[in-house]
PDB file of C-alpha atoms in Angstrom:
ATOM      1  CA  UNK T 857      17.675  -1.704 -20.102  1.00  0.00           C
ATOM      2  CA  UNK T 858      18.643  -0.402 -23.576  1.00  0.00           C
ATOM      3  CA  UNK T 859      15.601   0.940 -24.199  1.00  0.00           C
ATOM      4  CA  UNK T 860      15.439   4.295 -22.139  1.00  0.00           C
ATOM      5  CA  UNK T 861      17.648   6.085 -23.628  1.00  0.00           C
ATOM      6  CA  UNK T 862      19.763   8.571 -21.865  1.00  0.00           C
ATOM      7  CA  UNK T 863      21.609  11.565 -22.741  1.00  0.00           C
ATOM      8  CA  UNK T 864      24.660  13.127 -22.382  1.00  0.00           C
ATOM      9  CA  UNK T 865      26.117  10.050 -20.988  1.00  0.00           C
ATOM     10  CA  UNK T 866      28.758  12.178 -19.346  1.00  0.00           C
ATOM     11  CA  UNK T 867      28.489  16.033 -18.351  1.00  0.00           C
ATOM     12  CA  UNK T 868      30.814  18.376 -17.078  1.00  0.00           C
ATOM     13  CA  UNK T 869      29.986  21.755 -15.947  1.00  0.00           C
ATOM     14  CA  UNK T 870      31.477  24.143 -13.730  1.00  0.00           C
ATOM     15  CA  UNK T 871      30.147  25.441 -10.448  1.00  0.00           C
ATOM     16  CA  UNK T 872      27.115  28.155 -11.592  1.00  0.00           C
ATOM     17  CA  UNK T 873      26.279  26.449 -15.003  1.00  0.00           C
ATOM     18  CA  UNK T 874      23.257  24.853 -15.946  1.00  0.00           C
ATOM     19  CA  UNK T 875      22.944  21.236 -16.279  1.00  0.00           C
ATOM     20  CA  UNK T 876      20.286  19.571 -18.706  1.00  0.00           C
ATOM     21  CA  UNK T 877      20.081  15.877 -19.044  1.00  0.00           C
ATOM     22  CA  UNK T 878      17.399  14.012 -21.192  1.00  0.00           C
ATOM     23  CA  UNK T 879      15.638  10.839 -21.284  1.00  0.00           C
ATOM     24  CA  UNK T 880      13.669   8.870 -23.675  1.00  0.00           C
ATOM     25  CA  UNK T 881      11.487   6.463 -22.340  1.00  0.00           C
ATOM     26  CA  UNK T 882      10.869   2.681 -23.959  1.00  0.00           C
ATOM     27  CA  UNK T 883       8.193   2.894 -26.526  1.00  0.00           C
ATOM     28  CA  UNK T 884       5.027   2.799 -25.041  1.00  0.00           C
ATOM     29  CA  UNK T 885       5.994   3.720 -21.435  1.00  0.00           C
ATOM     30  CA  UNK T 886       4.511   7.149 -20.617  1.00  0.00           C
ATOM     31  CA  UNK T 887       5.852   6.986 -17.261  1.00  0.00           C
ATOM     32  CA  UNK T 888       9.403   8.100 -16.508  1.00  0.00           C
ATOM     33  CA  UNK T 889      10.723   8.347 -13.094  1.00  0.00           C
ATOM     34  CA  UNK T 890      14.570  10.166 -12.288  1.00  0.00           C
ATOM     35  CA  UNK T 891      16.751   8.501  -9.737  1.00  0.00           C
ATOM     36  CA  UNK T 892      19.943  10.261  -8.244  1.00  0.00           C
ATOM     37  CA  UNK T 893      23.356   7.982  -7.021  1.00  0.00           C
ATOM     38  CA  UNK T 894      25.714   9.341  -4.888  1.00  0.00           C
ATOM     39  CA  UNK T 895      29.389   7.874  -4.532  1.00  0.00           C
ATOM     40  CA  UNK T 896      29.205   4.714  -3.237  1.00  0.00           C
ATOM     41  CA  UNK T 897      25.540   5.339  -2.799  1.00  0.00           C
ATOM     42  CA  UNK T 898      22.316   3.115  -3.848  1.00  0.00           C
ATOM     43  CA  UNK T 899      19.846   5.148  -6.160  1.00  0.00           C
ATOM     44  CA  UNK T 900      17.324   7.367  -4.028  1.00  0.00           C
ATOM     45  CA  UNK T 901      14.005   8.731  -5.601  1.00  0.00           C
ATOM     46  CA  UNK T 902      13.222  12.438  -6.968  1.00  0.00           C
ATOM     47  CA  UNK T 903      10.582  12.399  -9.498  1.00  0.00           C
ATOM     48  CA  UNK T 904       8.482  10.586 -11.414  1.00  0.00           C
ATOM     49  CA  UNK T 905       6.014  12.114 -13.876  1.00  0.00           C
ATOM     50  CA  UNK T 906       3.965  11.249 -17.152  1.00  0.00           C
ATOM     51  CA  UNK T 907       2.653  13.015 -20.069  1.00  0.00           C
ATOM     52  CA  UNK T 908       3.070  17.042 -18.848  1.00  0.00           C
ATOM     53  CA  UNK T 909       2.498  16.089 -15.552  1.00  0.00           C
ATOM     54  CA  UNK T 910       4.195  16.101 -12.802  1.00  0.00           C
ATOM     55  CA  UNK T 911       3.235  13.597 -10.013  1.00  0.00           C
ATOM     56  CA  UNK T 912       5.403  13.479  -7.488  1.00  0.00           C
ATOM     57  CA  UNK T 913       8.571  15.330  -6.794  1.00  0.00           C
ATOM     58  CA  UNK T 914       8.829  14.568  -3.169  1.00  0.00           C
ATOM     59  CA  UNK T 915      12.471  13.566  -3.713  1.00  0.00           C
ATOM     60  CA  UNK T 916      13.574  16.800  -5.967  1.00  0.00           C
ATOM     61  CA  UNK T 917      15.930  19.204  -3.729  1.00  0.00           C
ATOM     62  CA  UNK T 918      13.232  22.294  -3.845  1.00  0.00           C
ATOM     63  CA  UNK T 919      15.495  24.739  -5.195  1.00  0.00           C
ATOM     64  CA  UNK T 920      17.463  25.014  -8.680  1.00  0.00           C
ATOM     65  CA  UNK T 921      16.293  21.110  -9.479  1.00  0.00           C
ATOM     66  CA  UNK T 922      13.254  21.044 -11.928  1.00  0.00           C
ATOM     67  CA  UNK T 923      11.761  18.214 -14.550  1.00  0.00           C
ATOM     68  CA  UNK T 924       9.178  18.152 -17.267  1.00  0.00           C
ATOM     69  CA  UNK T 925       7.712  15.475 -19.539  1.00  0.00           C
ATOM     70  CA  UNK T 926       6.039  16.998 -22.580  1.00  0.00           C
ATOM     71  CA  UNK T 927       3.828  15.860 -25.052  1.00  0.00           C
ATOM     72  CA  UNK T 928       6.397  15.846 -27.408  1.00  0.00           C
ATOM     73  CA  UNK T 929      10.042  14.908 -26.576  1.00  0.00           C
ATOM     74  CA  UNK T 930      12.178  13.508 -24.137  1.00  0.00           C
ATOM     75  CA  UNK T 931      12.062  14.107 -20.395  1.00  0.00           C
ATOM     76  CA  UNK T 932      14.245  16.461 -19.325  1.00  0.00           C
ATOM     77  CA  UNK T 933      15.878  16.742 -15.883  1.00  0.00           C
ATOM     78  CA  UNK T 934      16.960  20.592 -15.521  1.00  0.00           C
ATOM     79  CA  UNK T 935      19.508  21.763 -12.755  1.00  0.00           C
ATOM     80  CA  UNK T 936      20.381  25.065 -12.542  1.00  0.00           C
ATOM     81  CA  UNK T 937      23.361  27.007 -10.760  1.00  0.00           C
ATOM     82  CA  UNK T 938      25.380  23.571 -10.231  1.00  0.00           C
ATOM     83  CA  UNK T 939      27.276  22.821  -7.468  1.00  0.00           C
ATOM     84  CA  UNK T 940      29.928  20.374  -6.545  1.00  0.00           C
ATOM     85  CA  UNK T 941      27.378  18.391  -4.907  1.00  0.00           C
ATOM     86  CA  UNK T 942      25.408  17.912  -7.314  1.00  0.00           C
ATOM     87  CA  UNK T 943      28.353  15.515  -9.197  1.00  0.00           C
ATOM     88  CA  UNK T 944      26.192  11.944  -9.397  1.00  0.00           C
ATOM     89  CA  UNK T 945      24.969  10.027 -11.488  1.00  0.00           C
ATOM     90  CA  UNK T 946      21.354  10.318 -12.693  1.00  0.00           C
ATOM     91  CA  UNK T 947      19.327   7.651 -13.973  1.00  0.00           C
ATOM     92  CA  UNK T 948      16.227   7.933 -15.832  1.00  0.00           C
ATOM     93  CA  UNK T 949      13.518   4.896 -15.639  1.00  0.00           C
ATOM     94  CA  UNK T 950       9.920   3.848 -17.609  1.00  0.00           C
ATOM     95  CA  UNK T 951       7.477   2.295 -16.974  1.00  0.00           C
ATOM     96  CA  UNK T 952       4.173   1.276 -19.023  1.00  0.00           C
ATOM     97  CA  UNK T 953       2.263   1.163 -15.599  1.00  0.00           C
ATOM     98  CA  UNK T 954       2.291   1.793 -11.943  1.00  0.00           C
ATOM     99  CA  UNK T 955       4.529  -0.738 -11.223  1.00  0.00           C
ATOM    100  CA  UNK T 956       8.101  -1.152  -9.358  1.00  0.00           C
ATOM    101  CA  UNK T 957       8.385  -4.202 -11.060  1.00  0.00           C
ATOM    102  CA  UNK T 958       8.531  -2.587 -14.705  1.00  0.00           C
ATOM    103  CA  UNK T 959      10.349  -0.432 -14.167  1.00  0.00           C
ATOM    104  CA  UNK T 960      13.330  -0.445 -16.743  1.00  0.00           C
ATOM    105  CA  UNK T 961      16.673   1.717 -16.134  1.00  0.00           C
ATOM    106  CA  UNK T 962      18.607   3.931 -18.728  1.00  0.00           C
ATOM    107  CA  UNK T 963      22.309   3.745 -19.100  1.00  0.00           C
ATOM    108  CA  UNK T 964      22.684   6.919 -16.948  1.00  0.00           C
ATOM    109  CA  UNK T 965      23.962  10.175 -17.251  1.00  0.00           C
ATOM    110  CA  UNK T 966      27.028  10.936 -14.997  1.00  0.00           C
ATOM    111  CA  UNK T 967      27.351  14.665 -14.109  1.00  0.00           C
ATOM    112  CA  UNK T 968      30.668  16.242 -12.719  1.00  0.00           C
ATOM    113  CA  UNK T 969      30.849  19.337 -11.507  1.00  0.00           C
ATOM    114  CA  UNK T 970      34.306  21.241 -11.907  1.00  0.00           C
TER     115      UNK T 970
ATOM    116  CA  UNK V1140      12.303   8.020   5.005  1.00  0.00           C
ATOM    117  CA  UNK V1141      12.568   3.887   4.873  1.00  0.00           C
ATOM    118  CA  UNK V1142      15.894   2.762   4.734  1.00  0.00           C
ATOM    119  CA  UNK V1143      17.242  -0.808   3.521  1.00  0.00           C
ATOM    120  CA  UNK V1144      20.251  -2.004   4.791  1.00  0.00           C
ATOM    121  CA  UNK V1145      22.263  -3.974   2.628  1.00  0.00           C
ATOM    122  CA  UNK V1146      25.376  -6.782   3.396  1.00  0.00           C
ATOM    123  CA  UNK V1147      27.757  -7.439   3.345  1.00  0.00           C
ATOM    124  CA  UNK V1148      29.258  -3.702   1.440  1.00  0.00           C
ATOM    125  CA  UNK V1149      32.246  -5.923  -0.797  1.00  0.00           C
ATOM    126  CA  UNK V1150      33.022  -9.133  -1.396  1.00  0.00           C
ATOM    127  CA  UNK V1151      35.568 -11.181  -2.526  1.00  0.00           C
ATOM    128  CA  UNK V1152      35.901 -14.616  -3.558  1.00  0.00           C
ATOM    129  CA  UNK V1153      37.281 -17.294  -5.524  1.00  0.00           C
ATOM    130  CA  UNK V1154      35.868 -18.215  -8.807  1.00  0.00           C
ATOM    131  CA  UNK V1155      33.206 -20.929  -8.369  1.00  0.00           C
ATOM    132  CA  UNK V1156      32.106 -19.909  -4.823  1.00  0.00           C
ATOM    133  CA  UNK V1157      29.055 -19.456  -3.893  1.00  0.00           C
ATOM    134  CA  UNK V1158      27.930 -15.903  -2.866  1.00  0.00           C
ATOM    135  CA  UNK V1159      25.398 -14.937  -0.232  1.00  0.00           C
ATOM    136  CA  UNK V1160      24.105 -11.253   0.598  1.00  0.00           C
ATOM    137  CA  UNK V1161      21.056  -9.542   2.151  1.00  0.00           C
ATOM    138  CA  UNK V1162      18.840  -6.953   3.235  1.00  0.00           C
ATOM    139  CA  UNK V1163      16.929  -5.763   5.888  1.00  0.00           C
ATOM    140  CA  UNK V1164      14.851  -3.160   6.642  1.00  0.00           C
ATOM    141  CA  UNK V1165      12.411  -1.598   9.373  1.00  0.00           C
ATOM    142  CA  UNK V1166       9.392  -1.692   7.507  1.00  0.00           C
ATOM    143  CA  UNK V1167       7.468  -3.832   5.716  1.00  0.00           C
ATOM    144  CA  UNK V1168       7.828  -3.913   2.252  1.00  0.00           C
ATOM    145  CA  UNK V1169       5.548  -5.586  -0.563  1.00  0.00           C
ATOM    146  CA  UNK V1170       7.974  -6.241  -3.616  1.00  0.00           C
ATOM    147  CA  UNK V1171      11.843  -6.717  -3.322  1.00  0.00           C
ATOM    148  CA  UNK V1172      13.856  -6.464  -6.315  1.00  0.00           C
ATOM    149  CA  UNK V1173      17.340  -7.416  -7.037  1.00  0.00           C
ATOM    150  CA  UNK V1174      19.676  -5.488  -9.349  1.00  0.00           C
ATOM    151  CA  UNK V1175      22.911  -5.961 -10.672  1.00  0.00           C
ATOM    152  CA  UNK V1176      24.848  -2.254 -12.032  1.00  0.00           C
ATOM    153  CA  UNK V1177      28.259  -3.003 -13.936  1.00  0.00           C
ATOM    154  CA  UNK V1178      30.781   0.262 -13.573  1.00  0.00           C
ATOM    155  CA  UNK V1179      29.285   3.301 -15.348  1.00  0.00           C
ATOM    156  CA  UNK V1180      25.846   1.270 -16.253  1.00  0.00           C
ATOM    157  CA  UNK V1181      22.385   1.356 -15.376  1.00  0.00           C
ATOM    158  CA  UNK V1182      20.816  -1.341 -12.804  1.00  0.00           C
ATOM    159  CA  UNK V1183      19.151  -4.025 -14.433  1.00  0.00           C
ATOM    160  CA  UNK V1184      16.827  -6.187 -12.338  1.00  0.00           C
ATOM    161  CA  UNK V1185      17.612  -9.815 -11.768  1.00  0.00           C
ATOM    162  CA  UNK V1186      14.693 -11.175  -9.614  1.00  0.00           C
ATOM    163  CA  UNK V1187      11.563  -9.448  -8.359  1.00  0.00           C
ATOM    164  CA  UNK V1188       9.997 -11.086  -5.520  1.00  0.00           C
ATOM    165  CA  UNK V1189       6.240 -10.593  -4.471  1.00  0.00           C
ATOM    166  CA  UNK V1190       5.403 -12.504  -2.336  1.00  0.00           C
ATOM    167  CA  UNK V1191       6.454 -13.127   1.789  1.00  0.00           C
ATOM    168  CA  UNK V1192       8.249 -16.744   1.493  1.00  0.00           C
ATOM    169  CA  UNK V1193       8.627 -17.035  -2.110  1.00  0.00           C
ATOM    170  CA  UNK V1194      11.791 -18.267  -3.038  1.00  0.00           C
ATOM    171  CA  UNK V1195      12.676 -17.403  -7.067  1.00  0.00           C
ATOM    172  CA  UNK V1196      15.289 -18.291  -9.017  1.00  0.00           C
ATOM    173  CA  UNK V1197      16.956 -17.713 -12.258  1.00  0.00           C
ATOM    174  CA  UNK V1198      19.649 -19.540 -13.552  1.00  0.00           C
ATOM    175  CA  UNK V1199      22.838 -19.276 -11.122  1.00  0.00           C
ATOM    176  CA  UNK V1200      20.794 -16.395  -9.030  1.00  0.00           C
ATOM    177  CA  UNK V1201      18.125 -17.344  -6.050  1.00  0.00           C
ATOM    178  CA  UNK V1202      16.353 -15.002  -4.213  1.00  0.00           C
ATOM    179  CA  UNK V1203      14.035 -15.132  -1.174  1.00  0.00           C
ATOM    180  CA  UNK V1204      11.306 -12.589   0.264  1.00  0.00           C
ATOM    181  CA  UNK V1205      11.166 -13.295   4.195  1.00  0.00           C
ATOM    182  CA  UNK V1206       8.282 -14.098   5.493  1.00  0.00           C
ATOM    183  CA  UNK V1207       8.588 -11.033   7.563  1.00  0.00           C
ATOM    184  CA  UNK V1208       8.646  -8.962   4.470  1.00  0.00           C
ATOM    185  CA  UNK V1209      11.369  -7.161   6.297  1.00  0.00           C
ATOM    186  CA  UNK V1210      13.950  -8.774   4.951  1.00  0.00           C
ATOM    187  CA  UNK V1211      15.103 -10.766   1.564  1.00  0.00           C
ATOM    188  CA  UNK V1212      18.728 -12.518   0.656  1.00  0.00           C
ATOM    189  CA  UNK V1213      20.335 -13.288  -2.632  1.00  0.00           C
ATOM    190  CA  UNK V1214      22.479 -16.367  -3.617  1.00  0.00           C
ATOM    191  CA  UNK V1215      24.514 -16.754  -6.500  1.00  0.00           C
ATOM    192  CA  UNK V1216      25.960 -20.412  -7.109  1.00  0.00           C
ATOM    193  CA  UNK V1217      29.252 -20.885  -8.339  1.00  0.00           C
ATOM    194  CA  UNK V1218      30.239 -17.890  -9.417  1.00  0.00           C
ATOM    195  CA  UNK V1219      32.010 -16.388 -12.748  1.00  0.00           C
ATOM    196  CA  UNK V1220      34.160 -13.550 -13.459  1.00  0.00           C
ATOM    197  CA  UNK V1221      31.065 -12.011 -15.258  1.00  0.00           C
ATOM    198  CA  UNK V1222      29.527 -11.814 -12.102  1.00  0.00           C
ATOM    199  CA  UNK V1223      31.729  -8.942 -10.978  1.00  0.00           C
ATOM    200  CA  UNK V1224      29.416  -5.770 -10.279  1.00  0.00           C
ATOM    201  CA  UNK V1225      27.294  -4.047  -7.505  1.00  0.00           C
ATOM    202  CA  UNK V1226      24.296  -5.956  -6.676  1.00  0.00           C
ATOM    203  CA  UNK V1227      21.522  -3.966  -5.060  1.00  0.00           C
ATOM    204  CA  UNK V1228      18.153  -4.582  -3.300  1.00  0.00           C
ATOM    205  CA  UNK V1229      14.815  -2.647  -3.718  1.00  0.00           C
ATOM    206  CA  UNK V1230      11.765  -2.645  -1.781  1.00  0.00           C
ATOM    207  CA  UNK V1231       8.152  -1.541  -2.913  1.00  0.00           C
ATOM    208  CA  UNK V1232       6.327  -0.074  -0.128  1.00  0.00           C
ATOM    209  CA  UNK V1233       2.799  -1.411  -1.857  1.00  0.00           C
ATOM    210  CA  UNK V1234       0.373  -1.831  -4.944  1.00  0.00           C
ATOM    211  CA  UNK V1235       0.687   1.026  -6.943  1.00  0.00           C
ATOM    212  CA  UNK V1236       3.253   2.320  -5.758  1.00  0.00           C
ATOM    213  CA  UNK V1237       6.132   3.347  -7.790  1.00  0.00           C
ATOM    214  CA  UNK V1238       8.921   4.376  -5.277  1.00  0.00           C
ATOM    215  CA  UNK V1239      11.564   1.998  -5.095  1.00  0.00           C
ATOM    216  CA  UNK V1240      13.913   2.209  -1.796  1.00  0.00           C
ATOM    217  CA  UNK V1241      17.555   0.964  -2.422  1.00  0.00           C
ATOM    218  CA  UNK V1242      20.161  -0.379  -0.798  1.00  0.00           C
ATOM    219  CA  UNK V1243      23.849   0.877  -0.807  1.00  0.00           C
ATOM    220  CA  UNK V1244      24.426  -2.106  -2.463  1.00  0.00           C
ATOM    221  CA  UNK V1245      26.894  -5.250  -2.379  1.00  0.00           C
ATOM    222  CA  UNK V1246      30.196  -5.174  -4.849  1.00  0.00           C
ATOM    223  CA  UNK V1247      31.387  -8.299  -5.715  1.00  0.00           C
ATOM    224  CA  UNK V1248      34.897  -9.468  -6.694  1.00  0.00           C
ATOM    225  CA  UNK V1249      35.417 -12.697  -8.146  1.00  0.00           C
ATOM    226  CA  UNK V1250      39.088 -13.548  -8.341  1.00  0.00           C
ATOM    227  CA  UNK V1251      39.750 -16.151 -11.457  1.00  0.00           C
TER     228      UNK V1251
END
């Protein structure tokens, strides 16, 4: 679990801002997937991607939500013109294959939205 | 979208019960996974399952895929204060895939 790394752990930006959160994935996982949690809420989907691709964003909100993986660098989970439901907490996860099972969980980044 | 329902929502119980909770779902699902999330943590899985009947266990923590694969359950014996914290299922629609589908989740309160 400690070894996707996640950051800011905390975030707060007011309604309109931009929110950027970042994730480094376990050494030697290319794959990095980005989970959303409600309040009270289990984790649902949005993205996962690898190396500058994108390969599925079925579960990215199609406006003002946007996430890259380049070759160098963390991942980077963008959201633009917050608003206050968009407060959650997002979770980034590797993987060194395409497997549910290895999939390991950063620490999170919780976002609030004033 | 597949849904999982998880219960019960909260628990809680006396130091050195035992602790049962479940899930269920309309579809079938491959893989179940059990996580435990601590207050402002990540999840971090306890017990994958992958197979329908298999029974797994580690340490204090068992864990059973139904045969149905609609369903699993999770067990913790005697429990510990340490044991406080949101458990959640997962399912894994198939091989290769990489979408997990949570539950709301269980939290558990174990009163010393």
């Amino acid at each position: 679990n400690a070894g996707v790394m996640q950051n800011p752990r905390h975030l707060v930006r007011r309604r309109g801002q931009e929110a950027r959160l970042r994730c480094s994935p376990m050494k030697g996982h290319s794959h990095v997937y980005w989970y959303r949690q409600l309040p009270e809420e289990g984790l649902k989907f949005m993205v996962y991607l690898q190396k500058e691709n994108i390969i599925d964003e079925s579960g990215m909100p199609k406006e003002r939500f946007s996430a890259e993986f380049p070759k160098e660098g963390p991942s980077i989970l963008r959201i633009q013109q917050v608003v206050r439901g968009d407060s959650a907490a997002y979770f980034c996860a590797s993987s060194r294959d395409i497997s549910g099972n290895t999939i390991y969980f950063g620490e999170g980044s919780w976002l609030t939205v004033v | 979208g597949q849904q999982l329902n998880q219960s019960p929502q909260s628990m809680f119980i006396q130091e050195g019960e035992d602790v049962s909770m479940n899930c269920t779902s309309s579809s079938i699902f491959n893989t179940w996974l059990w996580y435990k999330q601590d207050p402002g943590e990540g999840p971090v899985l306890l017990i994958a399952l992958y197979k329908a009947g298999e029974l797994t266990s580690n340490g204090r923590l068992t864990a059973q895929f139904g045969i149905t694969r609609k369903d699993s359950f999770l067990n913790i014996s005697a429990s510990i204060p340490s044991d406080v914290g949101i458990y959640f299922c997962a399912g894994q629609s198939g091989a290769g895939s990489y979408q997990l589908t949570f539950g709301k989740g269980t939290k558990l309160s174990v009163i010393p």
